[in-house]
mmCIF file of C-alpha atoms in Angstrom:
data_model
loop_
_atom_site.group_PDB
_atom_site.id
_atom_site.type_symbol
_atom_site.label_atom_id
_atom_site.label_comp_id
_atom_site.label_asym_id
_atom_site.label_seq_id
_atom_site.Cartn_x
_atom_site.Cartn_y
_atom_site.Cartn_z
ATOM 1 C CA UNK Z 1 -23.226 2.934 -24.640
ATOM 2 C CA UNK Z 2 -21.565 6.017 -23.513
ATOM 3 C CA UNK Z 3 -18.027 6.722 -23.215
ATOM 4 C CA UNK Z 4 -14.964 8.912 -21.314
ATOM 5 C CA UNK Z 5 -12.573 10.537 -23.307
ATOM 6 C CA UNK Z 6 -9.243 10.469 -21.516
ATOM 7 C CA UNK Z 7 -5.993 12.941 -22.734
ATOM 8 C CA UNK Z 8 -2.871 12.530 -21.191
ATOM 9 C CA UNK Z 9 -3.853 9.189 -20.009
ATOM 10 C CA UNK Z 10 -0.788 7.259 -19.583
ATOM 11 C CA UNK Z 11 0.603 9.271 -16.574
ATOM 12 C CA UNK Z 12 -0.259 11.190 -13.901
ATOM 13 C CA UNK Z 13 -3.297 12.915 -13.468
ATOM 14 C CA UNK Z 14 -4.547 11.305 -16.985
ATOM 15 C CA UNK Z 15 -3.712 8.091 -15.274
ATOM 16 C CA UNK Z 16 -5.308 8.058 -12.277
ATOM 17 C CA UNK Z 17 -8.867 9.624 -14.016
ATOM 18 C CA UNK Z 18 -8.443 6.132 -16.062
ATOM 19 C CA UNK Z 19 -7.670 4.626 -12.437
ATOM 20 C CA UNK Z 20 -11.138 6.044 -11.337
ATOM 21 C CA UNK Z 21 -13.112 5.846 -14.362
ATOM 22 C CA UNK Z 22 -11.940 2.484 -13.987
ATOM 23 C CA UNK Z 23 -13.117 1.394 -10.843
ATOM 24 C CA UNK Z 24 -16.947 3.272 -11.554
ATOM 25 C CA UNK Z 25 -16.795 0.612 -14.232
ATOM 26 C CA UNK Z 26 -16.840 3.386 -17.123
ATOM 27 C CA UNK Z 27 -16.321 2.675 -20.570
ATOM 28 C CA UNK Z 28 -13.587 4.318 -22.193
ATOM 29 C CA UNK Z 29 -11.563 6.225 -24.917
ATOM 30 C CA UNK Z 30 -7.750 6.647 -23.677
ATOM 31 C CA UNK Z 31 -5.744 9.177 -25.878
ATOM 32 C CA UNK Z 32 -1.831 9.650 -25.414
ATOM 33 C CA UNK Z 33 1.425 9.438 -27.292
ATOM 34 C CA UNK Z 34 2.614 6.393 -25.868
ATOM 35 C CA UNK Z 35 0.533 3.100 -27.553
ATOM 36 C CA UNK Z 36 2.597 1.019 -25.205
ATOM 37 C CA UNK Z 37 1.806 2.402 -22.194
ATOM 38 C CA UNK Z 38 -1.917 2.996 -22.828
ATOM 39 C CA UNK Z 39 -2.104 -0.946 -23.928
ATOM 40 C CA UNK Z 40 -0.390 -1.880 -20.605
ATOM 41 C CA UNK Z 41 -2.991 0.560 -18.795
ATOM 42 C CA UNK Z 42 -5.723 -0.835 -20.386
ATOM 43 C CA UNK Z 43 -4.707 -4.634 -19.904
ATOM 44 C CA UNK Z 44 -4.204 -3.851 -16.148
ATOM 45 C CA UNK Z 45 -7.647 -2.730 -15.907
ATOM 46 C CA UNK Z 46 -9.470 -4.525 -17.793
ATOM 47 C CA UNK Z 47 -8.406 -7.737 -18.331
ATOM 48 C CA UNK Z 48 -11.834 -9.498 -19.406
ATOM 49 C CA UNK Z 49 -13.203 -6.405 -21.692
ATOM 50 C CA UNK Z 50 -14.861 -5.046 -18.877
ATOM 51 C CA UNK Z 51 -15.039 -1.908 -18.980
ATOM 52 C CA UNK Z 52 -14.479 -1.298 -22.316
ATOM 53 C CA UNK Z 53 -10.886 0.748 -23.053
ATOM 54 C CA UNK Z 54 -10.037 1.670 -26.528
ATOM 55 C CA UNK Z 55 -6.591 3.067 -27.070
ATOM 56 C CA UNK Z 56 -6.059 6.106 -29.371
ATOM 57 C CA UNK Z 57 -2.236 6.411 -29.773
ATOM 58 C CA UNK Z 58 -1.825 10.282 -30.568
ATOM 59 C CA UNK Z 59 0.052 13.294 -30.047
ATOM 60 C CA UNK Z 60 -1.750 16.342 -29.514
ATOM 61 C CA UNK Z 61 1.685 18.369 -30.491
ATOM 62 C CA UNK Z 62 0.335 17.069 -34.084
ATOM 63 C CA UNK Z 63 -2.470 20.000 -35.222
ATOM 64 C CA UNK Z 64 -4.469 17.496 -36.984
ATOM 65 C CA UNK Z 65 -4.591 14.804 -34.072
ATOM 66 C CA UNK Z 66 -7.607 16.422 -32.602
ATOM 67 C CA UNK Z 67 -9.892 15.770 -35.944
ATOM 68 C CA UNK Z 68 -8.203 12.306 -36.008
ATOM 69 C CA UNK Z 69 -9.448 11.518 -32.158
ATOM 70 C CA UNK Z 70 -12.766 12.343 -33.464
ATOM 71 C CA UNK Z 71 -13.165 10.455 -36.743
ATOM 72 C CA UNK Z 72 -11.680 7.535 -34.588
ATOM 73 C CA UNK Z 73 -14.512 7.270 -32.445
ATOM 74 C CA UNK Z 74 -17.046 7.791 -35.333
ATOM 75 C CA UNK Z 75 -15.368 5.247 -37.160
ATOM 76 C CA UNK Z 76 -15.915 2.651 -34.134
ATOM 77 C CA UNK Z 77 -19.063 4.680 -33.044
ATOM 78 C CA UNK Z 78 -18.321 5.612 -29.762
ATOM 79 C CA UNK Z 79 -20.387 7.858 -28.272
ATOM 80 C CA UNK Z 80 -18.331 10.217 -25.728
ATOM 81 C CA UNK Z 81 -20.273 11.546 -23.187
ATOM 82 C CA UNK Z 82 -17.613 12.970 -20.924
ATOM 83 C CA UNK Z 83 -14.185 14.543 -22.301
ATOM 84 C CA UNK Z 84 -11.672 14.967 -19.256
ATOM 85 C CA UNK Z 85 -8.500 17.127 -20.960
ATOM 86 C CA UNK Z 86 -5.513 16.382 -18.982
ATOM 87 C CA UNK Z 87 -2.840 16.731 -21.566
ATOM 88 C CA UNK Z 88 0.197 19.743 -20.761
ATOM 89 C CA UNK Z 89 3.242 20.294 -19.884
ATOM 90 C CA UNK Z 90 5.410 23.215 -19.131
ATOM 91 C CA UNK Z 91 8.974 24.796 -19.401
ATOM 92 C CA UNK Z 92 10.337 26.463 -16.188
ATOM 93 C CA UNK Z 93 13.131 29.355 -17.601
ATOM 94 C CA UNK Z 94 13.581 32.621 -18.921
ATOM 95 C CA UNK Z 95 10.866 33.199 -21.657
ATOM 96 C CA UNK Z 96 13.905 34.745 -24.048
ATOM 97 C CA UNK Z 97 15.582 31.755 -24.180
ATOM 98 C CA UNK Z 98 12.952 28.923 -23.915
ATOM 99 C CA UNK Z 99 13.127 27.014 -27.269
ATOM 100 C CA UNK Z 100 10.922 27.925 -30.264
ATOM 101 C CA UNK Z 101 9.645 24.483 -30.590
ATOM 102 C CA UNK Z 102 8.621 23.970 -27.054
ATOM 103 C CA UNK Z 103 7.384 27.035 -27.565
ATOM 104 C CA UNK Z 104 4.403 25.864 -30.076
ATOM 105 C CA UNK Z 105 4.484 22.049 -28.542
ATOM 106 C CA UNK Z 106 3.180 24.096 -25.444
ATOM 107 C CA UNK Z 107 0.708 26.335 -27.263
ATOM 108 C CA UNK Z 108 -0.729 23.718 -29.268
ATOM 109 C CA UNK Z 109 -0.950 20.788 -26.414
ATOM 110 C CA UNK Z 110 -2.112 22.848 -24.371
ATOM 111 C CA UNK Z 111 -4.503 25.004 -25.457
ATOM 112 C CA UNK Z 112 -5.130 24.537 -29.289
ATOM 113 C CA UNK Z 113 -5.188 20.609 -29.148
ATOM 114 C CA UNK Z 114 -8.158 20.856 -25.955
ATOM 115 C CA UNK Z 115 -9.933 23.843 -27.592
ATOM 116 C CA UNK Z 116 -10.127 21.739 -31.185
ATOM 117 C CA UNK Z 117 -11.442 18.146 -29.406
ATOM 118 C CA UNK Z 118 -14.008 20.210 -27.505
ATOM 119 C CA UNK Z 119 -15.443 22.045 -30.599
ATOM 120 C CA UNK Z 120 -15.252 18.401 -32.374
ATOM 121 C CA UNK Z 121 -17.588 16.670 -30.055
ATOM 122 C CA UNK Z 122 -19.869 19.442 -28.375
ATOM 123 C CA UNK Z 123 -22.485 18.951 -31.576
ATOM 124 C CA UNK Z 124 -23.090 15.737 -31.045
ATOM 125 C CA UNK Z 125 -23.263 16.139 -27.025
ATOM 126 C CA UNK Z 126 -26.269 18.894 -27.549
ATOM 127 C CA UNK Z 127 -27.587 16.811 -30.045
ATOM 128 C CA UNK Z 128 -28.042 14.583 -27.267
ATOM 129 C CA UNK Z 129 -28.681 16.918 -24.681
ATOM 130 C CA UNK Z 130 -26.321 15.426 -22.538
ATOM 131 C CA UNK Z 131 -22.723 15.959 -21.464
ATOM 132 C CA UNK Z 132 -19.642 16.696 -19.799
ATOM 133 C CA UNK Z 133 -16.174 18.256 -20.444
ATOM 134 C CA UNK Z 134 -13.553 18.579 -17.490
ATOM 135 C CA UNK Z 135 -10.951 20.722 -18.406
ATOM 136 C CA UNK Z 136 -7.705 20.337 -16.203
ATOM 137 C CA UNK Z 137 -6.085 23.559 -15.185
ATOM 138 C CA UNK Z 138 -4.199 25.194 -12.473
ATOM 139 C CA UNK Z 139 -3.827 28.052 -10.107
ATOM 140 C CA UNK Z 140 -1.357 29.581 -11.932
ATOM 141 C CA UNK Z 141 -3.690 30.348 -14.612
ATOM 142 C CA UNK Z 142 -5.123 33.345 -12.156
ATOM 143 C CA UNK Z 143 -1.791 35.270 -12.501
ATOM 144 C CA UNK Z 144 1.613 35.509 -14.303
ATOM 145 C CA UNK Z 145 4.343 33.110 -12.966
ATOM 146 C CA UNK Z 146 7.989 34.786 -13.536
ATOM 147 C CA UNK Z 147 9.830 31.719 -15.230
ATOM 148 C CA UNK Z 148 6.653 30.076 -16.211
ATOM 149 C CA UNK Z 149 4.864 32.599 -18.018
ATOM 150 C CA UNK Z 150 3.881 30.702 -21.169
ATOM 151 C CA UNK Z 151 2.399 27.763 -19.062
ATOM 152 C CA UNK Z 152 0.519 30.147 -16.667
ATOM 153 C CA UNK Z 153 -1.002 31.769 -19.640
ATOM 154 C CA UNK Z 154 -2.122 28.437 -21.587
ATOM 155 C CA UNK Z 155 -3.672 27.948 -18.006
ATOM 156 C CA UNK Z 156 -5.100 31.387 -18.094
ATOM 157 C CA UNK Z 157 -6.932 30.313 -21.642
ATOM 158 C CA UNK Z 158 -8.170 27.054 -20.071
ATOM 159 C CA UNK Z 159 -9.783 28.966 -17.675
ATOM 160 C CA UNK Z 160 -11.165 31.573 -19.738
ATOM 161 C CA UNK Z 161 -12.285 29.436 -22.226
ATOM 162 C CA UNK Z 162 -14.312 26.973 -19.540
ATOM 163 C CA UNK Z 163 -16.091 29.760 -17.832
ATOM 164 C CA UNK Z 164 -17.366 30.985 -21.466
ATOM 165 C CA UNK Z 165 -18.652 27.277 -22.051
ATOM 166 C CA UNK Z 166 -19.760 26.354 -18.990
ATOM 167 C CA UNK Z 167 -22.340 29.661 -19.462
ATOM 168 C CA UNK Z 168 -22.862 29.235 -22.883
ATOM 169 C CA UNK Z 169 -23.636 25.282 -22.557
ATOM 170 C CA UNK Z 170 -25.254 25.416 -19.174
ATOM 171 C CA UNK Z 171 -28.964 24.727 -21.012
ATOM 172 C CA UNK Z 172 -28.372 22.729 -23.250
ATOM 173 C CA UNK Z 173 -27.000 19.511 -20.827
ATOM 174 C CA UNK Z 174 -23.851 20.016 -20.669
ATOM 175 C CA UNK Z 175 -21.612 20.308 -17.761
ATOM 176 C CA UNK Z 176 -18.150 22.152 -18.220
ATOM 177 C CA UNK Z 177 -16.024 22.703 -14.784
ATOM 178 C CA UNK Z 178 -12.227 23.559 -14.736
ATOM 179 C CA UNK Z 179 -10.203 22.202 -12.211
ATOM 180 C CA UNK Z 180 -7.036 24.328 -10.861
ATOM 181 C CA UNK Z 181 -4.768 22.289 -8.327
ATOM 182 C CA UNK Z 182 -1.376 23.188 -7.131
ATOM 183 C CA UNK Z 183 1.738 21.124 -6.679
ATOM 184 C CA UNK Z 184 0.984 17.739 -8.073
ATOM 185 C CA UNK Z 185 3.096 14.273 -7.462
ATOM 186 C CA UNK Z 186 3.096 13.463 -11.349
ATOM 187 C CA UNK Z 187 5.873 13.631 -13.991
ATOM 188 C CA UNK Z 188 5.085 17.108 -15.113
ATOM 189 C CA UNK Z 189 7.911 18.652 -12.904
ATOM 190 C CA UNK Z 190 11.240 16.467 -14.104
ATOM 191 C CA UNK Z 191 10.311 17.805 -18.110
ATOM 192 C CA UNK Z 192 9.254 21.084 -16.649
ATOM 193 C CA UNK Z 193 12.249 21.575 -14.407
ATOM 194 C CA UNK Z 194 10.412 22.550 -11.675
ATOM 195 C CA UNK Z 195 10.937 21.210 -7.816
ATOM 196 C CA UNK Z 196 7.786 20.931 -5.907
ATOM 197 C CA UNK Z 197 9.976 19.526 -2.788
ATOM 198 C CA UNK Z 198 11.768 22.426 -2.234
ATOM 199 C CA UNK Z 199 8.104 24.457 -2.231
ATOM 200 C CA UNK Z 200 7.148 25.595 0.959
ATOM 201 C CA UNK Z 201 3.480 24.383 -0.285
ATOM 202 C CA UNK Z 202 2.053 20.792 0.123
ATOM 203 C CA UNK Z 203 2.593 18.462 -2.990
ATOM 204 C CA UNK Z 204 -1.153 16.334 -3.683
ATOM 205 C CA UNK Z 205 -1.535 13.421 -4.922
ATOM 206 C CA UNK Z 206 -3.278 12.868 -7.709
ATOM 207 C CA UNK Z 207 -6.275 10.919 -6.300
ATOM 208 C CA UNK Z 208 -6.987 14.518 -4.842
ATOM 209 C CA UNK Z 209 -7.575 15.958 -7.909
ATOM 210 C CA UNK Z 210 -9.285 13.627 -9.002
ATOM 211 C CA UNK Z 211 -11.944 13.262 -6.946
ATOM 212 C CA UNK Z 212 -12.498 16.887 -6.217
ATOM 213 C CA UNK Z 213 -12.899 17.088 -10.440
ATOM 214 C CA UNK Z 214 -15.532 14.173 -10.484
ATOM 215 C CA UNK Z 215 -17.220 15.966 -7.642
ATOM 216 C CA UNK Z 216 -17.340 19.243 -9.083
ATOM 217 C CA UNK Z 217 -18.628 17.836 -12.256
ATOM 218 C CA UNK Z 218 -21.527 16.212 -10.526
ATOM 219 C CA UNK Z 219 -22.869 19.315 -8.537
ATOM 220 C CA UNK Z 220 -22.052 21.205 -12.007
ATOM 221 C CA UNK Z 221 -19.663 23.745 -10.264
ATOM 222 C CA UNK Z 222 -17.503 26.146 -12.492
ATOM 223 C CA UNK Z 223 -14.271 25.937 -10.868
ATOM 224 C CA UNK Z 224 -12.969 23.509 -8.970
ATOM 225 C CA UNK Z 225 -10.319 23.680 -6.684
ATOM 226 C CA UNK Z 226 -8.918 20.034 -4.842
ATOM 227 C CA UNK Z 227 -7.792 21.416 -1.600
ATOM 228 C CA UNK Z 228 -8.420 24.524 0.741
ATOM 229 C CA UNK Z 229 -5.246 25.840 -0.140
ATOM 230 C CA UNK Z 230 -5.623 25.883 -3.540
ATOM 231 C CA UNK Z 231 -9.145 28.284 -3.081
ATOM 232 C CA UNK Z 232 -6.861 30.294 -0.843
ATOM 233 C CA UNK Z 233 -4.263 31.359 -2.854
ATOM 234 C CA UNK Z 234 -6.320 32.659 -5.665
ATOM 235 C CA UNK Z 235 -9.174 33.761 -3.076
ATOM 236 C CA UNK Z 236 -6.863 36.261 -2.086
ATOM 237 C CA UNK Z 237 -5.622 37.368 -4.777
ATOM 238 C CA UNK Z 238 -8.686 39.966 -4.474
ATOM 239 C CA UNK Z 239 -6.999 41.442 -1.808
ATOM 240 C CA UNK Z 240 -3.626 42.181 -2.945
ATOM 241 C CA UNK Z 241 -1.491 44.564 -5.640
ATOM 242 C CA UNK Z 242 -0.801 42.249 -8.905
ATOM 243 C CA UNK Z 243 2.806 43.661 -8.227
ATOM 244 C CA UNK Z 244 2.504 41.708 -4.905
ATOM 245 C CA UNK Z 245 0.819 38.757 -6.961
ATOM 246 C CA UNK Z 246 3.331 38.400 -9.113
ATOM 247 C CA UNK Z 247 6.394 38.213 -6.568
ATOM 248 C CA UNK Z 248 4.809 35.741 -4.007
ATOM 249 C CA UNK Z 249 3.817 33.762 -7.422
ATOM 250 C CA UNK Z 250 7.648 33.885 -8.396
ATOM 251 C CA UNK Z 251 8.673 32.945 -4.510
ATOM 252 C CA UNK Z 252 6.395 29.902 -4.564
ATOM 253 C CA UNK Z 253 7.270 28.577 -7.670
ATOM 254 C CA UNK Z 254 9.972 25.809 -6.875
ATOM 255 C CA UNK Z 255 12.554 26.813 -9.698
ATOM 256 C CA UNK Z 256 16.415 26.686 -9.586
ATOM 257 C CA UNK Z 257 15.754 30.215 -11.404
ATOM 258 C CA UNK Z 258 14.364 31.928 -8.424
ATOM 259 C CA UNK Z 259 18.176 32.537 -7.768
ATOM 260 C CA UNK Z 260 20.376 31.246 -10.464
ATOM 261 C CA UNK Z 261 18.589 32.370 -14.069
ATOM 262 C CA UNK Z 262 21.307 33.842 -16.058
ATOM 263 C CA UNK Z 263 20.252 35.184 -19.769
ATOM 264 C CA UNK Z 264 21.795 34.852 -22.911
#
């Protein structure tokens, strides 16, 4: 019996994978803070056993959470065939005065805590020669974002850091695609202080996502972007000054800063 590794599974974009996974009648692992909501998930979804969910209640902010997911599913021997890494957040503001400990939360949800759980179970994946890792990105990993900078750069390492694996693991039976949306419906935005309505870009639902990432996975494709927009705006990006890049980046973003950021 093989099983899904889901982060960030009680919301958004973690939610609706389960939602999917779900429906293909995939056995699962779901991993978030929340026990409560991850139990209701799971209930929802499965009410006879079928598929089977397991709950891991953790939070990746913890260092050590990553080496407890693991031993979890040895303990219960689960074998996890597919890791989907949908856990992040982000912190729209002024980089001098965003707080020191959202600071590290970010850094270690968002890169350190996916970078750890995929080193813990690629062994036993190329032991079995068999395997898949989607690793949840965005298109502002492809440039700076003024007033998002740490978040575009955790991005930036997602990205990096899936291209080197999906090379490196490419023979061995493994599948590794990143997946780089734009504006999302999901909760991200209310802790991030971002607002996607007052974007001039089209807000996607998370189904889109989604569906484009289980797609990409299947025909083994490196990145993955959900809409034609998405490919656009870092298509051409070849074309233009980073200066340029960097400004239109700052426009788009949907941030009360744009206008109002004071310092200090």
């Amino acid at each position: 019996m093989s099983y899904t590794l889901i982060t960030g599974a009680s919301t958004g974009i973690g939610e609706e994978f389960v939602r999917e996974f779900a429906r293909r009648g995939s056995d699962m692992v779901l991993v978030a803070r929340s026990e409560s909501r991850l139990r209701a998930l799971g209930a929802e979804l499965s009410p006879s056993g079928s598929p089977d969910i397991h709950i891991c209640a953790e939070d990746l902010g913890d260092p050590k959470s990553p080496g407890r997911i693991y031993e979890y599913c040895a303990r219960k021997a689960l074998r996890v065939e597919l890791i989907v890494n949908c856990a992040g957040f982000g912190f729209a503001g002024g980089y001098a005065s965003m707080p020191l400990d959202e600071l590290q939360e970010m850094v270690q949800v968002n890169t350190a805590a996916m970078a750890l759980l995929v080193r813990f179970f690629i062994p036993d994946m190329v032991a079995q020669k068999k395997g898949g890792i989607i690793n949840i990105s965005s298109v502002s990993g492809f440039q700076g974002v003024p007033f998002l900078g740490l978040y575009a750069a955790t991005k930036s390492f997602i990205i990096t850091l899936s291209e080197s694996l999906h090379e490196e693991l490419s023979h061995k039976g493994i599948k590794v695609v990143v997946v780089c949306p734009g504006y999302i419906e999901t909760g991200f935005h209310t802790r991030a202080r971002q607002y996607p309505e007052h974007s001039i870009l089209p807000v996607s639902h998370p189904s889109v996502v989604v569906k484009a990432a289980i797609k990409g996975l299947l025909k083994n494709r490196l990145h993955v972007f959900p809409t034609v927009l998405d490919f656009l705006l870092v298509f051409l990006q070849r074309f233009l000054p980073k200066t340029t890049i960097l400004k239109t980046a700052a426009f788009l973003a949907p941030l009360k800063y744009n206008s109002s950021v004071q310092e200090g």
